[in-house]
Coordinates of N, CA and C and ligand atoms in Angstrom, one line a residue:
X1 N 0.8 -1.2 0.0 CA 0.0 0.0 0.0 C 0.9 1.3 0.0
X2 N 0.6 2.3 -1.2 CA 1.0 3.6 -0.6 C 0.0 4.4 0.1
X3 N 0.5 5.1 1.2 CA -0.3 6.0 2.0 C 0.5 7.6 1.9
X4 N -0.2 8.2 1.8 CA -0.4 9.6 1.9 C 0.0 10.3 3.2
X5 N 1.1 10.8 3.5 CA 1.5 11.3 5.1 C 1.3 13.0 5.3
X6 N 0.3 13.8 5.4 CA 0.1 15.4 5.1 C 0.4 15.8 6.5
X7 N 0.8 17.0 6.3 CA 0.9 17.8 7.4 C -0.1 19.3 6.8
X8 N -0.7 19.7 8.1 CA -1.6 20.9 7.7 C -1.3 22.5 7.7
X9 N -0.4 22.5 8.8 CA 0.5 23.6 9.3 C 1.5 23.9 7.9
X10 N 1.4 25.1 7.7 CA 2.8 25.8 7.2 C 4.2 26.3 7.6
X11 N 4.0 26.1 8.7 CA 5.1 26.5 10.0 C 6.3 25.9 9.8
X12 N 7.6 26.4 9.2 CA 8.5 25.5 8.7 C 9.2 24.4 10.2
X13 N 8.8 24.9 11.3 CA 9.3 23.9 12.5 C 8.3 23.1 13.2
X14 N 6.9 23.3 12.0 CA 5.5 22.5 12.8 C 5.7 21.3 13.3
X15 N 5.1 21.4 14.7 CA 5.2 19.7 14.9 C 4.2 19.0 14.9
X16 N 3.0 19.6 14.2 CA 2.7 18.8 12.7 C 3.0 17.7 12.3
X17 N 4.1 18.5 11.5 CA 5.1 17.5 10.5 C 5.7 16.9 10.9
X18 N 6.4 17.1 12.5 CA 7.4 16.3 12.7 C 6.5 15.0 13.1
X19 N 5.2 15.2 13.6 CA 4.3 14.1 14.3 C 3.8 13.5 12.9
X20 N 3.4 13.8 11.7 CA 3.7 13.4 10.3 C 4.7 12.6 9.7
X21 N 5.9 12.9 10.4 CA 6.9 12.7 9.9 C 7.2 11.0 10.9
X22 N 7.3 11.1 11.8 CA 6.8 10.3 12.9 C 5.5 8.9 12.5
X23 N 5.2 9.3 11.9 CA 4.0 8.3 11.8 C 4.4 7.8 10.4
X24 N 5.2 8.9 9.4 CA 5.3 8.1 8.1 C 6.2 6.5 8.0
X25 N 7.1 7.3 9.0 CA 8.3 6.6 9.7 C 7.7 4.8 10.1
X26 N 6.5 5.0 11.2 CA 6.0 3.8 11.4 C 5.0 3.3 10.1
X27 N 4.4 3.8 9.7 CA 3.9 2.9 8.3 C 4.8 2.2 7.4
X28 N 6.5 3.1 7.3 CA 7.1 1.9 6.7 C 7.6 1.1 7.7
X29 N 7.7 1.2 8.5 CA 7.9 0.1 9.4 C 6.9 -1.5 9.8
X30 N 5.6 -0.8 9.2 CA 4.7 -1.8 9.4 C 4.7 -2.2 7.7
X31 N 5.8 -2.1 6.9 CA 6.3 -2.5 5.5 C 5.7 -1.7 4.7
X32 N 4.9 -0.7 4.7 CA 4.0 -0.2 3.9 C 4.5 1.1 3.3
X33 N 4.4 1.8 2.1 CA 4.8 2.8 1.4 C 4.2 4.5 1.5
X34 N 5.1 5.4 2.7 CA 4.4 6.2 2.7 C 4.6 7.6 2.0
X35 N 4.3 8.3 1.4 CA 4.4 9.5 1.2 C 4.1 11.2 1.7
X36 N 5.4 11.1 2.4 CA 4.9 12.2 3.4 C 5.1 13.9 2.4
X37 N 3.9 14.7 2.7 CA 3.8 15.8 2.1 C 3.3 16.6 3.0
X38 N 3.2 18.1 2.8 CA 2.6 19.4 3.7 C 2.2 20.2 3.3
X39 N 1.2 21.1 3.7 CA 0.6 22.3 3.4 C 1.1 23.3 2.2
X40 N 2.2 23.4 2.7 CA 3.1 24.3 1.9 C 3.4 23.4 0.2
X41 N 3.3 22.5 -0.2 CA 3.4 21.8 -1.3 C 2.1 22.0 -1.9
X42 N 1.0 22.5 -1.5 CA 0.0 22.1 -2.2 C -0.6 24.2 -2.3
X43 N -0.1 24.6 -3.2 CA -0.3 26.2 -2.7 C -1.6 26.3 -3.8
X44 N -2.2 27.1 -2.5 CA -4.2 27.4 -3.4 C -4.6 28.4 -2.9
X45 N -5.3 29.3 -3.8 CA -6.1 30.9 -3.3 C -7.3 30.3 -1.8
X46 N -8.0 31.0 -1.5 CA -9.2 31.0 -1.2 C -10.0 30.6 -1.7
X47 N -11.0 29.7 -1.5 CA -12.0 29.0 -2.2 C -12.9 30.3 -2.6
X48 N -13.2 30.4 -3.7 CA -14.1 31.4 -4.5 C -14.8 30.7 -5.5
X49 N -16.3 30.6 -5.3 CA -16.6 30.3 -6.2 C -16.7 30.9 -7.9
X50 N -16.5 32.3 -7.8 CA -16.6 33.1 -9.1 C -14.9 32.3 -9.6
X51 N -13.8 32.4 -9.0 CA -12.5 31.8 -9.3 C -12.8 30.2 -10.1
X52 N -13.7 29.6 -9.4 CA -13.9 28.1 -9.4 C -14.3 28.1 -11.1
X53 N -15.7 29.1 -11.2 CA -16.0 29.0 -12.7 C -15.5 29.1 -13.2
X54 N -14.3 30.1 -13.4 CA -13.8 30.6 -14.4 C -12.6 30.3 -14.9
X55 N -11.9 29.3 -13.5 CA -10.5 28.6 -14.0 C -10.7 27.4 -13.4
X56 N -11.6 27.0 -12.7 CA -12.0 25.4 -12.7 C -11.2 25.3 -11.1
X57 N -10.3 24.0 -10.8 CA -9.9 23.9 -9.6 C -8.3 24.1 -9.5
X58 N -8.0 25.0 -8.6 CA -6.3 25.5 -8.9 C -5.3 23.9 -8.8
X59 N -4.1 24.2 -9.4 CA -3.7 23.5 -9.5 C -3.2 22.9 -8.5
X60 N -2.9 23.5 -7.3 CA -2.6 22.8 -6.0 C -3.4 21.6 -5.5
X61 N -4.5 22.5 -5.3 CA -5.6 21.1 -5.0 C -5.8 20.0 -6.0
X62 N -5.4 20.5 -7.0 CA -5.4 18.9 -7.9 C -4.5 17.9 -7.9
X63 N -3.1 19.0 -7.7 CA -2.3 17.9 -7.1 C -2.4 17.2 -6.1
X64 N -3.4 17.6 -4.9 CA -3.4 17.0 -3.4 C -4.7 16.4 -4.0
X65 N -5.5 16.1 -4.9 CA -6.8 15.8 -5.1 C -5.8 14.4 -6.2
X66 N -4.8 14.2 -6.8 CA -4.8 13.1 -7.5 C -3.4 12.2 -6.3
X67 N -3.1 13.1 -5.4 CA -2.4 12.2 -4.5 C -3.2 11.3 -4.2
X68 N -4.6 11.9 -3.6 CA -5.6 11.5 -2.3 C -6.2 9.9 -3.1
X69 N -6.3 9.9 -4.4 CA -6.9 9.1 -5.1 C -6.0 8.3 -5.6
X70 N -4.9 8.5 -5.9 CA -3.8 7.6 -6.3 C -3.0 7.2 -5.2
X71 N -3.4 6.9 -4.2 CA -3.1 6.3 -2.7 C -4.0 5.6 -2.0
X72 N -3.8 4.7 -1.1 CA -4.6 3.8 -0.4 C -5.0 4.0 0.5
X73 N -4.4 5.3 1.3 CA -4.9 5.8 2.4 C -3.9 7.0 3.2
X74 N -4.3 7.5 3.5 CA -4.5 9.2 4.2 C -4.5 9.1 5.7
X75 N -2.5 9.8 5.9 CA -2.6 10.1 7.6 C -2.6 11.6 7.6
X76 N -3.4 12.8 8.4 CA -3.2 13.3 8.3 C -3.4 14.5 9.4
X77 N -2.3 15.1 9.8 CA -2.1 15.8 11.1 C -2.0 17.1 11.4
X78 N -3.5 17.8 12.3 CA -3.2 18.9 12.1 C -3.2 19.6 13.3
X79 N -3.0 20.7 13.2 CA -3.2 21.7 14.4 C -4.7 22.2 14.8
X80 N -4.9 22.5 15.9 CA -5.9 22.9 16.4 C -5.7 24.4 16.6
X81 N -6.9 24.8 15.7 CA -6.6 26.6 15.9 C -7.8 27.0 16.4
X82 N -7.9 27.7 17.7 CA -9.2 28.4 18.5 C -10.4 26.8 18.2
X83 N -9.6 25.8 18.9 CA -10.8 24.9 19.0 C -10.9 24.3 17.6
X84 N -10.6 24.6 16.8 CA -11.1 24.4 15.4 C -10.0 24.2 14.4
X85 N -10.9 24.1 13.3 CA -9.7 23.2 11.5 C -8.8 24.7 11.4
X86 N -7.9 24.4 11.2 CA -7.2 25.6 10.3 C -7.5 25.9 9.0
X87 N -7.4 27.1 8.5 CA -7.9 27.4 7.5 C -7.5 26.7 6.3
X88 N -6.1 26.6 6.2 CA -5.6 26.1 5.1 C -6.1 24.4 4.6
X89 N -6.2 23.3 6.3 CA -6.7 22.5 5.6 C -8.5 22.6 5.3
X90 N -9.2 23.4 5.5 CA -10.3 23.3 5.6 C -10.7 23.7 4.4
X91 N -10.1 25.0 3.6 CA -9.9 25.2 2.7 C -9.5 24.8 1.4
X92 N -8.8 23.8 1.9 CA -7.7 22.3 0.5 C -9.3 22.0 0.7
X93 N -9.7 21.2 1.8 CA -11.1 20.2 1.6 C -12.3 21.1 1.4
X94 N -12.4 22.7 1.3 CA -13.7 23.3 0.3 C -12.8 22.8 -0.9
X95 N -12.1 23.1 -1.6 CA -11.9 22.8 -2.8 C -11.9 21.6 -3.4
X96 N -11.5 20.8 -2.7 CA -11.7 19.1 -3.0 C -13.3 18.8 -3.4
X97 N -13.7 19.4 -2.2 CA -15.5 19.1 -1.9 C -16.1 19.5 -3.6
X98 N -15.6 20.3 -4.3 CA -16.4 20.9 -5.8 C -16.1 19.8 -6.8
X99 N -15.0 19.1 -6.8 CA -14.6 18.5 -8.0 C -15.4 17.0 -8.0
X100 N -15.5 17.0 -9.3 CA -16.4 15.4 -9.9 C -15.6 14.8 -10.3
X101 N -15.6 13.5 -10.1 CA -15.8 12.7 -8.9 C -15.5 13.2 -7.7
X102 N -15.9 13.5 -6.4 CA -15.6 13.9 -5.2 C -14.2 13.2 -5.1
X103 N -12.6 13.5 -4.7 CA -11.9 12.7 -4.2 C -11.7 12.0 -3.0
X104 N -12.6 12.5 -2.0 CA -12.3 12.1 -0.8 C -13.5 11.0 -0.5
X105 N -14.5 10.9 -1.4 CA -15.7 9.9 -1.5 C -14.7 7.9 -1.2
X106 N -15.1 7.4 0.2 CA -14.8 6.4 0.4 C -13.3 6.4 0.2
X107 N -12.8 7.2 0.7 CA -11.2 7.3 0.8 C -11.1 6.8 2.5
X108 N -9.8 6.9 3.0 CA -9.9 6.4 4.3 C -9.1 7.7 5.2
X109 N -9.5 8.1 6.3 CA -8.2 8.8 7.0 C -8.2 8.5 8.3
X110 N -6.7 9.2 8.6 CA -6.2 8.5 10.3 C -6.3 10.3 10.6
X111 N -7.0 11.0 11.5 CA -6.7 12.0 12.1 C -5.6 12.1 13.0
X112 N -4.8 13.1 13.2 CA -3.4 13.1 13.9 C -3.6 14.5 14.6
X113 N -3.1 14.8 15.4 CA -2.7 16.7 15.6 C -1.6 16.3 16.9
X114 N -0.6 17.5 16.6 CA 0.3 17.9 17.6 C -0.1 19.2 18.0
X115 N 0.5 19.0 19.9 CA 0.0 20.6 20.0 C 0.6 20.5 21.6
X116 N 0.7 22.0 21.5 CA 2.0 22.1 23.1 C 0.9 21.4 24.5
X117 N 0.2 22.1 23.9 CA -1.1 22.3 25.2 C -1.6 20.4 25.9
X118 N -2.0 20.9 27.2 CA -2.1 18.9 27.4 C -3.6 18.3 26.9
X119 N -4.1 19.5 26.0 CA -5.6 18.5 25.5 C -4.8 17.7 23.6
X120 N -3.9 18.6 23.1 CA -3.2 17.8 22.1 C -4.2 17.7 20.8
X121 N -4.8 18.6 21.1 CA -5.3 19.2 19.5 C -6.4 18.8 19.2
X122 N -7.2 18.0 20.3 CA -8.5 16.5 19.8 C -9.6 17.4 19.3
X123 N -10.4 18.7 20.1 CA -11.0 19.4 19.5 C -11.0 20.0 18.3
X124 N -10.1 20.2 17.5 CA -9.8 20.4 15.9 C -10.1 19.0 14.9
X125 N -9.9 18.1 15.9 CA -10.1 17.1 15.1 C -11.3 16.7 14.7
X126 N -12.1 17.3 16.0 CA -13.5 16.2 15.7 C -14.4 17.1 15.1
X127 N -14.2 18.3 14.5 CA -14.8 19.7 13.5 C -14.0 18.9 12.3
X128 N -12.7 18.7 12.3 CA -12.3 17.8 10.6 C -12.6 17.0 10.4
X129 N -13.2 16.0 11.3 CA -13.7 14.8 11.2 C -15.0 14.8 10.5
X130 N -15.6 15.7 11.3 CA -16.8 16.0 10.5 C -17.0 16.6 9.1
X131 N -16.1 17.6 8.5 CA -16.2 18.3 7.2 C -15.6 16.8 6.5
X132 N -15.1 16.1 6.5 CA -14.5 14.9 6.0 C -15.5 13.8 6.0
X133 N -16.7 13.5 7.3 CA -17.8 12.6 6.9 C -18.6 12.7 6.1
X134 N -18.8 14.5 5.8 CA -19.6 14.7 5.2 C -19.3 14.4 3.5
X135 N -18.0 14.5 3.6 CA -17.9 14.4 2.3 C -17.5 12.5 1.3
X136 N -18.2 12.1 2.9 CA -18.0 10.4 2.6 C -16.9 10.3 2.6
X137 N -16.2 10.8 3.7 CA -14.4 9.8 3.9 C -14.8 9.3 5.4
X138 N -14.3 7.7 5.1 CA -14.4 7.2 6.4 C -12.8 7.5 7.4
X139 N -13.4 7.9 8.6 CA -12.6 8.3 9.4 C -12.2 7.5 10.3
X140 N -10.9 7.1 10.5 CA -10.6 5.5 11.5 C -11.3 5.9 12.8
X141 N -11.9 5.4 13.7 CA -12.3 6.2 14.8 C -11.4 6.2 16.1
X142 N -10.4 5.7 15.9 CA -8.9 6.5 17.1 C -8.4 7.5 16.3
X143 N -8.2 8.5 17.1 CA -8.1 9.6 16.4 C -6.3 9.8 17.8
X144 N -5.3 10.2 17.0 CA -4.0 9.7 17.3 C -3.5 11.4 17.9
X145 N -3.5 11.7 18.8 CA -3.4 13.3 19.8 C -2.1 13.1 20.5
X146 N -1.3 14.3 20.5 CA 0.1 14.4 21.1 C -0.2 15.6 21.7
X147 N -0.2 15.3 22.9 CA -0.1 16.7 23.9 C 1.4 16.7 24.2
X148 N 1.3 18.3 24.3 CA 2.7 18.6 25.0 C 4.2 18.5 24.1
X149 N 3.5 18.4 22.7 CA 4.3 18.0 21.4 C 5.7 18.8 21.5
X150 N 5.7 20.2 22.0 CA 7.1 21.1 21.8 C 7.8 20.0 22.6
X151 N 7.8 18.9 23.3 CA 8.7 18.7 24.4 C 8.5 17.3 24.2
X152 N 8.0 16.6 22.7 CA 8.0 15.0 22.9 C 8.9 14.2 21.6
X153 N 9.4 15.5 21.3 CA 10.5 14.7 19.9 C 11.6 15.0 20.4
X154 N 12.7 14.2 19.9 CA 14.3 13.9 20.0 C 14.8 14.8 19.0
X155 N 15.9 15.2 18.9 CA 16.0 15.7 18.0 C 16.7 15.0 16.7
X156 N 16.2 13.8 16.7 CA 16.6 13.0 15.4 C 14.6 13.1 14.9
X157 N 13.5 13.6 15.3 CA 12.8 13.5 15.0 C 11.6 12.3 15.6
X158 N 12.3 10.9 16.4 CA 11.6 10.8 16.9 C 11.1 10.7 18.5
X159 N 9.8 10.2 18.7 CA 9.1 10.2 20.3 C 9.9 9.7 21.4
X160 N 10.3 10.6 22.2 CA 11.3 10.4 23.1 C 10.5 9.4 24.3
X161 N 9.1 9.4 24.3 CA 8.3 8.6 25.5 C 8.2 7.2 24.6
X162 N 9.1 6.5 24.9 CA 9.0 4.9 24.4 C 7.2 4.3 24.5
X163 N 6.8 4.5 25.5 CA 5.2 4.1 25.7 C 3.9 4.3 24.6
X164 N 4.6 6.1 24.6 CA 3.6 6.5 23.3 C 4.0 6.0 22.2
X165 N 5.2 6.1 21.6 CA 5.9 5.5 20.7 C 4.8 4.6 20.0
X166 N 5.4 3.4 20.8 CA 4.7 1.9 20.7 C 3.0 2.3 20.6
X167 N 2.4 2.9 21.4 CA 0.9 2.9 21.4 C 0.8 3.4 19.6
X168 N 1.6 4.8 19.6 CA 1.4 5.3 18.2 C 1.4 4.4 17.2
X169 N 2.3 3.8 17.3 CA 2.9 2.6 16.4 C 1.6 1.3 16.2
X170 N 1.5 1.2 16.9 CA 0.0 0.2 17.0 C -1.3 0.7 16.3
X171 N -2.0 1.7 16.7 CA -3.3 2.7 16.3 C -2.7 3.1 14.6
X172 N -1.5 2.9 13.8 CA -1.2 3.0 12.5 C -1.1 1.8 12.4
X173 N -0.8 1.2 12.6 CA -1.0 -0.4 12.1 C -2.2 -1.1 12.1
X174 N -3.4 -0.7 13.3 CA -4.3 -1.1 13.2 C -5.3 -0.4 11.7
X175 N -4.9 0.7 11.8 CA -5.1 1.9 10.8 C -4.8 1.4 8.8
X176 N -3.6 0.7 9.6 CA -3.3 0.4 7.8 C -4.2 -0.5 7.7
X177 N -4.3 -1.7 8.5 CA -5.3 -3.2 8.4 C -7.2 -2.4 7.8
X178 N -7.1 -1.4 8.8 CA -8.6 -1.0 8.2 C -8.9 -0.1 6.6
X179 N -7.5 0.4 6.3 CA -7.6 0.7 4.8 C -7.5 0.0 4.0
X180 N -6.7 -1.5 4.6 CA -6.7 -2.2 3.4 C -8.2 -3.0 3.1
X181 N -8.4 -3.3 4.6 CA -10.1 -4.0 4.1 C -11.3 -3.0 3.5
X182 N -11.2 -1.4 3.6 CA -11.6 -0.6 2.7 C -11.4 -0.7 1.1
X183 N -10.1 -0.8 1.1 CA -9.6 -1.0 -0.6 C -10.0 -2.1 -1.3
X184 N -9.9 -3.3 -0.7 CA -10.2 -4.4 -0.9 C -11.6 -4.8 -0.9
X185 N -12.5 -3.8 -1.3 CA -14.2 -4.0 -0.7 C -14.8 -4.2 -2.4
Ligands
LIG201 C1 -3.0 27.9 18.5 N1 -2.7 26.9 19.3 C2 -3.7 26.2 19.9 N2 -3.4 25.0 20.6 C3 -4.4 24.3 21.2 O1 -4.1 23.2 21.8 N3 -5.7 24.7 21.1 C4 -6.1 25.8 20.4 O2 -7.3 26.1 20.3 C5 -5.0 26.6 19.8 N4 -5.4 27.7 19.1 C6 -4.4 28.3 18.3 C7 -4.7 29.3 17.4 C8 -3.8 29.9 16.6 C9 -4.2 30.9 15.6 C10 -2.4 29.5 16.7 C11 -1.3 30.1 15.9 C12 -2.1 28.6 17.6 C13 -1.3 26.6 19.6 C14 -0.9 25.5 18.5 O3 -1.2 24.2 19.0 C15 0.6 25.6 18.3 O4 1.0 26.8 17.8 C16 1.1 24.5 17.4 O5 2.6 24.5 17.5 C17 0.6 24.7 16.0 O6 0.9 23.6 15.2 P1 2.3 23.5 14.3 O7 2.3 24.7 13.4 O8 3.4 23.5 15.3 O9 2.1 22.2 13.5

């Protein structure tokens, strides 16, 4: 399987990505093919729909729109801002939501967020969870939260708490088993 590894943050030191980066790490470990990408790769206006008519879907989101479809499944980790989606990924997924075939229709995703704070980003997730059911993506329902993130990576990048490590490492593997029985349907 190739999977899809996104970060949602633009923040060149997001830990985000490093918790992205972290997870891509364990999918090849559980042998599987990941491809880790971030916000900043996928560069798109503001969802307008007058823009939409008149030049169709920017080219960013098509590129994150033929990843999402030419992959087996989607980890994807974001920040929690005021409780809520960040703009940027909410705004990749207005733009996704217009295009025919929908790409996110029966796709699979693992919600992720890093965040300093000790709740670890879960309330952001479950506002993404939802713009994402709606658009018929099934969402694994462990949803994978790092509290306290400024202070949980090594600086080779990975989780210095051996415990969570391992838990992480498990909730992705359980994760891949449930995309592949999606794919295989
Ligand atoms: C935050 N942050 C934050 N953290 C949190 O746990 N709950 C929240 O509601 C918010 N809200 C919020 C709003 C805005 C506008 C910013 C800039 C930040 C803190 C946030 O978790 C922290 O900055 C992370 O480091 C952001 O993720 P990246 O960029 O490091 O991946």
């Amino acid at each position: 399987m190739r999977v899809l590894v996104f970060s949602a943050s633009l923040r060149k030191d997001s830990l985000n990505h490093k918790l992205a980066a972290a997870t891509a790490r364990m999918v090849e470990a559980a042998g599987e093919k990941a491809e880790l990408r971030r916000m900043n790769d996928f560069d798109m206006p503001f969802y307008d729909a007058d823009l939409y008519t008149a030049k169709g879907t920017p080219d960013g989101a098509q590129k994150l729109a033929d990843l999402v479809t030419g992959t087996d499944g989607m980890i994807l980790s974001s920040p929690e801002y005021n409780w809520g989606v960040p703009a940027t990924i909410k705004n990749a997924i207005d733009w996704l939501s217009r295009m025919e075939p929908n790409p996110l229709r029966h796709r699979t995703v693992l919600l992720c967020a890093a965040a300093p704070s000790p709740v670890g980003g879960v309330r952001g997730l479950l506002h993404l969870r939802d713009s994402l059911e709606t658009l018929s993506t099934f969402a694994y329902p462990r949803l994978l939260c790092l509290p306290r993130a400024n202070e949980a990576f090594a600086d080779d990048g990975s989780l210095k708490d051996a415990k969570i490590a391992d838990e992480f490492q498990g909730i992705v593997a359980d994760y891949l088993k449930f995309a592949a029985a999606v794919q295989s349907r």
